[in-house]
Coordinates of C-alpha atoms and ligand atoms in Angstrom, one line a residue:
X1 CA 0.4 0.2 0.6
X2 CA 1.3 3.1 -0.5
X3 CA 0.3 4.7 2.1
X4 CA 2.1 2.3 3.9
X5 CA 5.7 3.5 3.5
X6 CA 5.1 6.3 4.7
X7 CA 7.1 7.6 8.1
X8 CA 4.0 6.4 10.8
X9 CA 2.8 9.1 12.5
X10 CA 2.1 9.1 16.4
X11 CA -1.1 8.2 17.8
X12 CA -2.5 10.7 20.4
X13 CA -6.1 10.3 19.6
X14 CA -7.8 6.3 20.2
X15 CA -11.3 5.2 18.6
X16 CA -13.6 2.6 19.3
X17 CA -16.2 0.3 18.1
X18 CA -18.3 -0.5 20.4
X19 CA -20.6 -3.7 19.5
X20 CA -18.3 -6.9 19.7
X21 CA -14.6 -4.8 21.0
X22 CA -15.4 -2.6 24.0
X23 CA -19.5 -4.8 24.6
X24 CA -19.2 -8.4 24.7
X25 CA -23.4 -8.2 22.0
X26 CA -21.9 -9.2 18.4
X27 CA -23.0 -12.6 20.0
X28 CA -26.2 -11.6 21.1
X29 CA -26.9 -9.7 17.9
X30 CA -26.1 -13.3 15.6
X31 CA -29.0 -14.4 18.6
X32 CA -31.4 -12.5 17.1
X33 CA -30.8 -13.0 13.5
X34 CA -30.7 -16.4 13.6
X35 CA -33.7 -16.4 15.3
X36 CA -35.6 -14.4 13.2
X37 CA -34.3 -16.0 9.6
X38 CA -35.8 -19.4 11.2
X39 CA -39.7 -17.6 11.5
X40 CA -38.8 -17.4 8.0
X41 CA -37.3 -20.7 6.8
X42 CA -33.8 -20.0 6.2
X43 CA -30.5 -20.2 8.3
X44 CA -28.2 -17.9 8.6
X45 CA -24.9 -19.4 6.8
X46 CA -21.0 -18.2 8.4
X47 CA -20.5 -16.1 5.1
X48 CA -23.6 -14.3 5.8
X49 CA -22.3 -12.9 9.5
X50 CA -19.3 -11.7 8.1
X51 CA -21.5 -9.3 6.1
X52 CA -23.4 -8.5 9.1
X53 CA -21.6 -8.5 11.8
X54 CA -20.2 -4.3 12.3
X55 CA -22.9 -2.5 10.2
X56 CA -25.4 -0.1 10.9
X57 CA -28.5 -3.0 11.7
X58 CA -30.6 -2.0 8.7
X59 CA -27.9 -2.0 6.5
X60 CA -27.1 -5.6 8.0
X61 CA -31.4 -6.3 7.9
X62 CA -30.5 -5.4 4.1
X63 CA -28.0 -7.7 3.4
X64 CA -29.6 -10.9 5.0
X65 CA -32.8 -10.1 3.0
X66 CA -31.3 -10.0 -0.1
X67 CA -29.3 -12.8 0.6
X68 CA -31.9 -15.5 2.0
X69 CA -34.0 -13.6 0.0
X70 CA -36.6 -13.0 2.6
X71 CA -39.8 -10.8 1.6
X72 CA -39.8 -8.1 4.2
X73 CA -38.0 -5.2 4.2
X74 CA -35.2 -4.0 6.2
X75 CA -36.9 -1.8 8.3
X76 CA -39.7 -4.9 9.0
X77 CA -37.4 -7.5 10.4
X78 CA -35.2 -4.6 11.7
X79 CA -38.4 -4.0 14.0
X80 CA -38.3 -7.0 15.1
X81 CA -34.7 -7.5 16.3
X82 CA -35.2 -4.5 18.6
X83 CA -38.2 -6.6 19.9
X84 CA -36.2 -8.7 20.7
X85 CA -32.6 -7.2 21.8
X86 CA -34.0 -4.0 23.1
X87 CA -34.2 -5.6 26.7
X88 CA -31.3 -7.6 26.5
X89 CA -28.7 -4.8 26.2
X90 CA -28.6 -4.2 29.2
X91 CA -27.0 -8.2 30.2
X92 CA -24.3 -7.8 27.6
X93 CA -20.8 -7.7 29.7
X94 CA -17.5 -5.9 29.0
X95 CA -14.9 -7.8 26.4
X96 CA -12.6 -8.9 28.3
X97 CA -9.1 -6.5 29.2
X98 CA -11.3 -3.7 27.1
X99 CA -12.0 -1.0 30.3
X100 CA -8.3 -1.8 31.6
X101 CA -7.3 0.1 28.7
X102 CA -9.9 2.5 28.2
X103 CA -8.9 3.4 31.9
X104 CA -4.6 3.3 30.9
X105 CA -5.6 5.7 28.2
X106 CA -7.7 8.1 30.2
X107 CA -4.8 8.4 32.9
X108 CA -2.2 9.2 29.6
X109 CA -4.5 11.8 28.7
X110 CA -5.0 10.5 25.2
X111 CA -8.3 11.8 23.8
X112 CA -10.7 8.5 23.6
X113 CA -14.2 8.7 20.9
X114 CA -16.9 6.2 20.4
X115 CA -17.6 5.6 16.2
X116 CA -20.0 3.4 16.5
X117 CA -22.9 1.4 13.5
X118 CA -25.0 1.4 16.7
X119 CA -28.4 4.1 16.5
X120 CA -28.1 6.9 18.5
X121 CA -31.8 6.2 20.1
X122 CA -29.9 2.6 21.4
X123 CA -26.9 3.7 22.6
X124 CA -28.1 4.6 26.5
X125 CA -30.1 1.4 26.4
X126 CA -27.1 -0.6 25.6
X127 CA -24.9 1.9 28.2
X128 CA -27.4 1.4 30.9
X129 CA -25.5 1.4 33.9
X130 CA -22.2 2.6 32.7
X131 CA -21.7 6.3 32.7
X132 CA -19.3 6.7 33.7
X133 CA -17.8 4.4 30.9
X134 CA -19.8 6.8 28.2
X135 CA -17.6 9.3 30.5
X136 CA -15.1 8.4 28.8
X137 CA -15.6 9.0 25.4
X138 CA -15.1 12.9 23.7
X139 CA -17.1 12.8 21.5
X140 CA -19.4 9.7 20.1
X141 CA -21.0 9.0 16.4
X142 CA -24.0 7.1 15.4
X143 CA -24.4 5.2 12.8
X144 CA -27.5 7.3 11.5
X145 CA -25.5 10.7 12.1
X146 CA -23.4 9.4 9.3
X147 CA -24.0 9.4 4.8
X148 CA -22.8 5.9 5.0
X149 CA -22.1 3.1 7.5
X150 CA -19.3 0.6 7.5
X151 CA -17.5 -0.1 5.5
X152 CA -17.1 3.6 4.5
X153 CA -14.5 5.4 5.9
X154 CA -17.6 8.8 7.1
X155 CA -18.2 7.3 10.6
X156 CA -14.2 7.1 11.5
X157 CA -13.3 10.9 9.5
X158 CA -16.7 12.3 11.0
X159 CA -15.5 11.2 14.6
X160 CA -12.1 12.6 13.9
X161 CA -13.1 15.5 12.9
X162 CA -15.0 16.0 16.4
X163 CA -12.1 15.2 18.5
X164 CA -10.2 17.7 16.2
X165 CA -7.8 14.9 15.3
X166 CA -5.8 13.8 12.6
X167 CA -6.4 10.1 11.0
X168 CA -3.0 9.6 10.5
X169 CA -2.4 10.2 14.4
X170 CA -5.9 8.1 14.9
X171 CA -6.2 4.3 16.7
X172 CA -9.0 2.4 16.3
X173 CA -9.9 -0.6 17.6
X174 CA -12.4 -2.7 16.1
X175 CA -13.2 -6.3 15.8
X176 CA -15.6 -6.6 12.5
X177 CA -14.3 -6.5 9.5
X178 CA -16.2 -4.0 7.3
X179 CA -15.1 -2.0 10.9
X180 CA -11.8 -2.4 10.6
X181 CA -11.9 -1.6 6.5
X182 CA -13.7 1.2 7.1
X183 CA -10.8 2.5 9.7
X184 CA -8.3 1.9 6.9
X185 CA -10.2 3.5 4.8
X186 CA -10.5 6.8 6.9
X187 CA -6.8 6.8 6.7
X188 CA -6.5 5.5 10.2
X189 CA -4.2 2.5 11.6
X190 CA -6.3 -0.4 12.9
X191 CA -6.2 -2.6 16.3
X192 CA -8.5 -5.5 15.0
X193 CA -9.6 -8.1 17.8
X194 CA -11.7 -10.3 15.2
X195 CA -15.1 -11.5 16.6
X196 CA -15.4 -13.6 13.2
X197 CA -12.9 -17.3 12.7
X198 CA -12.5 -16.3 9.0
X199 CA -9.4 -14.1 9.2
X200 CA -9.5 -13.3 5.3
X201 CA -13.2 -11.6 6.1
X202 CA -9.9 -8.8 7.2
X203 CA -7.5 -7.0 5.4
X204 CA -3.9 -7.9 5.8
X205 CA -2.0 -7.1 9.2
X206 CA 1.0 -4.9 8.4
X207 CA 3.2 -4.5 11.2
X208 CA 4.7 -0.6 11.8
X209 CA 2.1 0.0 8.5
X210 CA 0.8 4.5 9.1
X211 CA -2.6 3.5 7.6
X212 CA -3.8 0.1 7.2
X213 CA -4.2 -2.7 9.7
X214 CA -1.5 -2.6 12.6
X215 CA -2.1 -5.5 14.8
X216 CA -3.9 -8.7 15.0
X217 CA -5.0 -9.5 18.7
X218 CA -6.4 -12.7 20.6
X219 CA -8.2 -10.3 23.1
X220 CA -7.7 -6.8 24.6
X221 CA -5.8 -8.9 27.1
X222 CA -2.2 -8.8 24.5
X223 CA -2.6 -4.7 23.3
X224 CA 0.6 -3.2 24.5
X225 CA 0.3 0.4 23.8
X226 CA 4.6 1.0 24.4
X227 CA 4.4 -1.6 20.8
X228 CA 3.2 1.6 19.3
X229 CA 4.8 4.7 20.9
X230 CA 2.1 5.1 23.6
X231 CA 2.6 4.6 27.3
X232 CA 2.9 1.6 28.7
X233 CA 0.6 -0.1 30.8
X234 CA 2.4 -0.7 34.4
X235 CA -0.6 -3.3 36.1
X236 CA 1.9 -6.6 34.5
X237 CA 2.9 -8.9 37.4
X238 CA 6.1 -10.2 36.1
X239 CA 4.5 -10.1 32.9
X240 CA 1.3 -11.3 33.5
X241 CA -1.7 -8.9 33.2
X242 CA -4.3 -9.1 36.3
X243 CA -7.4 -10.3 35.8
X244 CA -10.1 -8.4 38.0
X245 CA -12.6 -9.7 39.5
X246 CA -10.5 -13.1 39.9
X247 CA -12.4 -15.3 38.2
X248 CA -13.7 -18.3 40.1
X249 CA -15.2 -21.8 39.0
X250 CA -15.0 -25.7 40.3
X251 CA -16.3 -28.3 39.2
X252 CA -15.6 -32.6 39.0
X253 CA -12.8 -33.8 37.5
X254 CA -13.4 -35.5 34.8
X255 CA -11.5 -37.4 32.2
X256 CA -9.8 -35.3 29.5
X257 CA -7.8 -36.4 25.6
X258 CA -6.2 -38.9 27.1
X259 CA -2.7 -36.9 26.2
X260 CA -1.4 -34.7 29.3
X261 CA 0.8 -37.4 31.3
X262 CA 1.4 -40.1 28.6
X263 CA 2.5 -37.0 25.4
X264 CA 3.4 -34.4 27.1
X265 CA 4.9 -35.5 30.8
X266 CA 2.6 -32.6 32.4
X267 CA -0.8 -33.8 33.1
X268 CA -3.5 -31.4 33.3
X269 CA -6.9 -31.9 34.8
X270 CA -10.4 -31.9 33.4
X271 CA -13.2 -30.0 34.3
X272 CA -16.9 -31.5 34.2
X273 CA -18.1 -29.0 30.9
X274 CA -21.7 -28.2 31.9
X275 CA -19.8 -26.9 36.3
X276 CA -17.7 -24.3 33.7
X277 CA -19.8 -23.2 31.4
X278 CA -20.6 -19.8 32.0
X279 CA -17.0 -19.1 33.3
X280 CA -15.4 -20.7 29.6
X281 CA -18.2 -18.1 27.8
X282 CA -17.1 -15.0 29.0
X283 CA -13.3 -16.1 29.4
X284 CA -11.3 -15.0 26.2
X285 CA -9.0 -18.1 25.2
X286 CA -5.5 -18.2 27.1
X287 CA -3.3 -19.0 29.2
X288 CA -4.0 -18.3 32.7
X289 CA -2.7 -18.4 36.2
X290 CA -3.9 -18.9 39.6
X291 CA -4.6 -20.6 42.2
X292 CA -6.3 -24.5 43.1
X293 CA -7.7 -27.0 45.6
X294 CA -8.2 -30.4 45.2
X295 CA -11.8 -31.8 47.0
X296 CA -11.8 -32.1 50.8
X297 CA -8.1 -30.8 51.6
X298 CA -7.5 -27.4 52.7
X299 CA -4.5 -27.0 51.0
X300 CA -4.1 -24.8 48.1
X301 CA -2.1 -24.7 45.1
X302 CA -0.4 -22.8 42.3
X303 CA -1.4 -23.3 39.2
X304 CA -1.4 -22.5 35.7
X305 CA -3.6 -23.7 33.1
X306 CA -4.4 -23.2 29.4
X307 CA -8.4 -21.9 28.3
X308 CA -9.4 -22.7 24.6
X309 CA -9.0 -24.9 21.5
X310 CA -5.1 -26.8 21.6
X311 CA -4.1 -25.3 18.2
X312 CA -1.4 -27.3 18.2
X313 CA -4.4 -30.3 18.8
X314 CA -7.2 -28.3 16.5
X315 CA -9.7 -29.4 19.2
X316 CA -13.1 -28.6 18.7
X317 CA -14.0 -28.5 21.8
X318 CA -13.4 -25.4 24.3
X319 CA -11.9 -26.8 27.6
X320 CA -10.1 -25.3 30.5
X321 CA -7.1 -27.0 31.9
X322 CA -5.8 -26.7 34.5
X323 CA -1.7 -28.0 35.4
X324 CA -2.1 -27.8 39.4
X325 CA 2.4 -27.1 40.1
X326 CA 2.5 -29.8 42.9
X327 CA 3.2 -33.1 43.2
X328 CA 0.7 -35.0 44.0
X329 CA -0.1 -39.0 45.2
X330 CA -2.7 -40.1 42.8
X331 CA -5.1 -38.9 40.4
X332 CA -8.0 -36.8 41.2
X333 CA -10.5 -37.8 39.3
X334 CA -14.2 -37.8 40.5
X335 CA -12.9 -34.9 42.8
X336 CA -13.8 -31.4 43.6
X337 CA -11.3 -29.1 41.4
X338 CA -11.5 -25.3 42.9
X339 CA -10.2 -22.8 40.5
X340 CA -9.4 -19.3 41.0
X341 CA -7.7 -17.5 38.4
X342 CA -6.0 -14.4 39.0
X343 CA -3.6 -13.9 35.9
X344 CA -3.3 -13.7 31.7
X345 CA 0.1 -14.5 31.0
X346 CA -0.6 -15.4 27.0
X347 CA -2.5 -16.2 23.4
X348 CA -2.7 -19.7 22.9
X349 CA -0.6 -20.5 19.9
X350 CA 0.4 -23.2 17.7
X351 CA 3.9 -24.4 17.8
X352 CA 6.3 -26.4 15.5
X353 CA 6.8 -29.5 17.5
X354 CA 6.4 -31.3 20.8
X355 CA 9.1 -30.5 22.6
X356 CA 8.1 -26.7 21.7
X357 CA 5.0 -26.6 22.9
X358 CA 6.1 -28.7 26.3
X359 CA 9.2 -25.9 26.7
X360 CA 6.8 -22.9 26.7
X361 CA 4.0 -23.9 29.2
X362 CA 7.2 -24.9 31.7
X363 CA 8.0 -21.1 31.0
X364 CA 4.9 -20.2 31.5
X365 CA 4.6 -22.7 35.6
X366 CA 7.8 -20.2 35.6
X367 CA 6.0 -17.3 35.2
X368 CA 2.7 -18.5 37.0
X369 CA 5.5 -19.4 40.5
X370 CA 6.6 -16.7 40.3
X371 CA 3.3 -14.2 39.7
X372 CA 2.1 -16.2 42.7
X373 CA 4.5 -15.4 45.2
X374 CA 3.4 -11.6 44.6
X375 CA 1.9 -9.9 47.4
X376 CA -1.6 -8.7 45.0
X377 CA -1.2 -12.6 43.9
X378 CA 0.0 -14.5 47.0
X379 CA -3.1 -12.8 49.4
X380 CA -5.7 -14.4 46.7
X381 CA -5.0 -18.5 47.8
X382 CA -7.1 -16.8 50.9
X383 CA -10.2 -16.8 49.2
X384 CA -13.0 -18.9 50.6
X385 CA -14.1 -20.4 47.6
X386 CA -11.0 -22.6 47.5
X387 CA -12.2 -23.8 50.7
X388 CA -13.8 -27.3 51.0
Ligands
ADP401 P1 -6.5 -36.3 31.0 O1 -6.7 -37.0 29.8 O2 -7.8 -37.0 31.8 O3 -6.7 -35.1 31.4 P2 -3.9 -36.2 32.0 O4 -3.2 -37.2 31.5 O5 -4.0 -34.6 31.2 O6 -5.3 -37.0 31.8 O7 -3.9 -36.3 33.1 C1 -4.4 -35.7 34.3 C2 -5.0 -36.3 35.9 O8 -4.2 -36.5 36.8 C3 -5.7 -35.5 36.3 O9 -6.9 -35.5 36.2 C4 -6.0 -35.5 37.7 O10 -6.7 -36.6 38.0 C5 -4.1 -36.0 37.6 N1 -3.0 -35.8 38.2 C6 -1.6 -36.1 38.7 N2 -1.4 -34.7 39.3 C7 -1.6 -33.6 38.6 C8 -1.6 -32.0 38.5 N3 -0.3 -31.8 39.2 N4 -2.0 -31.5 37.9 C9 -3.6 -31.5 37.3 N5 -3.8 -33.1 37.2 C10 -3.0 -34.0 37.8
RBF402 N1 -1.8 -25.8 24.0 C1 -2.1 -25.1 22.8 O1 -2.3 -25.8 21.1 N2 -1.1 -24.4 22.4 C2 -0.7 -23.6 23.8 O2 -0.3 -22.7 24.0 C3 -1.2 -24.3 25.1 N3 -0.8 -23.2 25.8 C4 -0.5 -24.1 27.5 C5 -0.2 -23.5 27.9 C6 -0.6 -24.3 29.5 C7 -0.1 -23.9 30.8 C8 -0.8 -25.4 29.0 C9 -1.7 -26.1 30.9 C10 -1.6 -26.3 28.1 C11 -1.1 -25.4 27.6 N4 -1.8 -26.4 25.9 C12 -1.1 -25.2 24.7 C13 -3.0 -26.8 26.3 C14 -1.9 -28.5 25.9 O3 -1.9 -28.6 24.1 C15 -3.3 -29.7 26.5 O4 -3.2 -29.1 28.4 C16 -2.6 -30.8 26.1 O5 -3.1 -31.3 24.7 C17 -3.8 -32.1 27.0 O6 -4.9 -31.9 26.4
MG403 MG1 -6.3 -33.1 31.2

């Protein structure tokens, strides 16, 4: 890209997408779409998801009606989805790591704005009870306030204008292909946290570019402002990001994939999926550290765990697999296992060899052990949740 060869300007302003980037709401929207499409006997396919994520609701419904040949106006379809969704928005959670980055930029005096495809009248419904978050934005531009929605650059250009910023100095956070394209078209740099698994749907990453996709992150927990010339985050504990509030989960230890001890020499306990389903759903994949206790024992052990699909093995199910940093006399299948997750280490990754995976897991163990010795994390081993 022509622009990429220009010298990158310092980042002075940050512009956020809302749904799927700050709010964990993309899933709700998709659920509503699936429900409404099924009323017309239609099924939503992944390629359609790519066309509707991050775009204005009426544009999304127009796309769906056309692609699925639903004989209804976008307005009528939108009215149905509003009926389903308006009460549900308030239940949406923040994306993991979002508040930490927002607060960091605020404390550094970096102006931030919201550029959302949402219509203005729906912003209060989505942000109910989140007034302090809203107050972090110096400007907000909504989908119905610009001529063209994402992937057109209009919304980002209008936001930059309101901020009094040059697009060259703006960093956009986006989860959707349409939003990422819009940011690039506006002449900005974009950090993408993909909400779709189809990576081909996004523009390619160009590290160090002056306009384009600067980085692609597994989650906002991986964003390191210092890598982009911005003031560094200072809350790391031995390189791990504190998880606040501490994420507690417990369940019964069940048989896993049968390869932890055998293939890796690293036993990882698996919890029954029902007990941890809710905790898993709201947790981004990655490698975490924390404390663990088993059965009727009052002992608390350090642990390091992977949450996700194990890219090295391409699992089809999201699991949580803790390795307790303690030598047990025997297996503890059928026992209750309690986990208090208090730090995030890194995203899940793939490896060229089994040896590389094993070496990395041991390094994670060392990081966990050291971090859990620090006062802020050590004190959490006394959490009542960990008591039998
Ligand atoms: P699975 O395929 O069932 O996960 P693994 O080979 O990974 O089998 O071993 C995990 C099992 O080993 C756990 O369910 C637990 O009963 C036992 N175990 C023994 N020591 C540990 C440890 N330090 N951390 C985790 N699990 C352990
Ligand atoms: N699997 C991966 O495919 N990629 C990883 O980056 C990865 N990191 C792990 C880190 C820790 C601390 C642990 C305990 C496991 C990790 N695993 C990873 C999971 C490993 O593949 C899994 O435990 C075994 O396959 C046993 O099911
Ligand atoms: Mg295992």
